[in-house]
XYZ file of C-alpha atoms in Angstrom:
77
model
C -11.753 24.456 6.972
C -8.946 23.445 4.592
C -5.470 22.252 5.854
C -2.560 21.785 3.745
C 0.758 20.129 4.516
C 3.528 20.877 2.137
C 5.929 18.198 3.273
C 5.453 15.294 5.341
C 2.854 14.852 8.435
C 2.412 12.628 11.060
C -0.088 12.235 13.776
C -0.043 9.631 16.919
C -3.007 9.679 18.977
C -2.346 7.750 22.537
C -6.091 6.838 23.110
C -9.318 6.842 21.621
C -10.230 8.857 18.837
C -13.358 8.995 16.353
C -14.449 10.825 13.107
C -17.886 11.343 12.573
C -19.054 13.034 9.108
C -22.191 13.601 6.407
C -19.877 12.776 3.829
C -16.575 11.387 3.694
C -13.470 11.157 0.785
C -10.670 10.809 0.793
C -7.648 10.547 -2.546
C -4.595 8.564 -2.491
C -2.412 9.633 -5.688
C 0.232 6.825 -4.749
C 0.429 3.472 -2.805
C -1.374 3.225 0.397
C -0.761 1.060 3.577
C -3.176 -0.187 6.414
C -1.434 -2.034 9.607
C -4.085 -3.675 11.919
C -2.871 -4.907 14.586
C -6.328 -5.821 16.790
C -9.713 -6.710 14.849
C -11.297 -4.901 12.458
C -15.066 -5.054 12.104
C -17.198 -3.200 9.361
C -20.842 -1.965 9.380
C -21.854 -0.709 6.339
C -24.715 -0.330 3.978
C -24.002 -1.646 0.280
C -20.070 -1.494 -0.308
C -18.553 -2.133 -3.933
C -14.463 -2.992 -3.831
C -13.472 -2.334 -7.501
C -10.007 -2.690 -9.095
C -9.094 -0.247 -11.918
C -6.175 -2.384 -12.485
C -4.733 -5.845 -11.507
C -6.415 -8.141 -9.376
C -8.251 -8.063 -5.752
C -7.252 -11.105 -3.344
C -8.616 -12.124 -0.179
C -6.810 -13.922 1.642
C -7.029 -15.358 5.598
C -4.195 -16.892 7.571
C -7.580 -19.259 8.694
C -10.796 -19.906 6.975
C -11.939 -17.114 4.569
C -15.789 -16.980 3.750
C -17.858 -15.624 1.822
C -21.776 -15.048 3.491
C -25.103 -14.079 1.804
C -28.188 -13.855 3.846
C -30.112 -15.381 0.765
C -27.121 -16.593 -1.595
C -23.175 -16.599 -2.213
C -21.801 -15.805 -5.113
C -18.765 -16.209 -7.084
C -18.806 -15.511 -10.707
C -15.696 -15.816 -13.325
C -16.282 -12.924 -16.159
């Protein structure tokens, strides 16, 4: 199934709702936004957070950490 929206589109959704997929991607030509509000919490397999351009930065409004099972990392180059 394809769906295309010519002009703007937006969806509210007053309870719960979940995606479930094989394969997932999705393409952002221009700037994106993600608002929060509650936690967020992540399960994932390997994940790799590249920037083509400028910088990444991680930052907490508490204590931000970085955890490896075996080791830690942080490497300049």
């Amino acid at each position: 199934m394809t769906t295309s929206v010519g002009e703007n589109h937006t969806m509210n959704i007053t309870n719960n709702h979940q995606f479930n997929s094989t394969n997932y991607k999705q393409t952002v030509s221009e700037n994106k936004t993600v608002s929060i509000i509650g936690d967020l919490k992540e399960t994932t397999s390997t994940t790799t957070h590249k920037a083509q351009n400028g910088d990444i930065l991680i930052q907490s409004a508490g204590v931000a950490k970085i955890l490896g099972k075996i080791d830690a990392k942080v490497n300049k180059g």
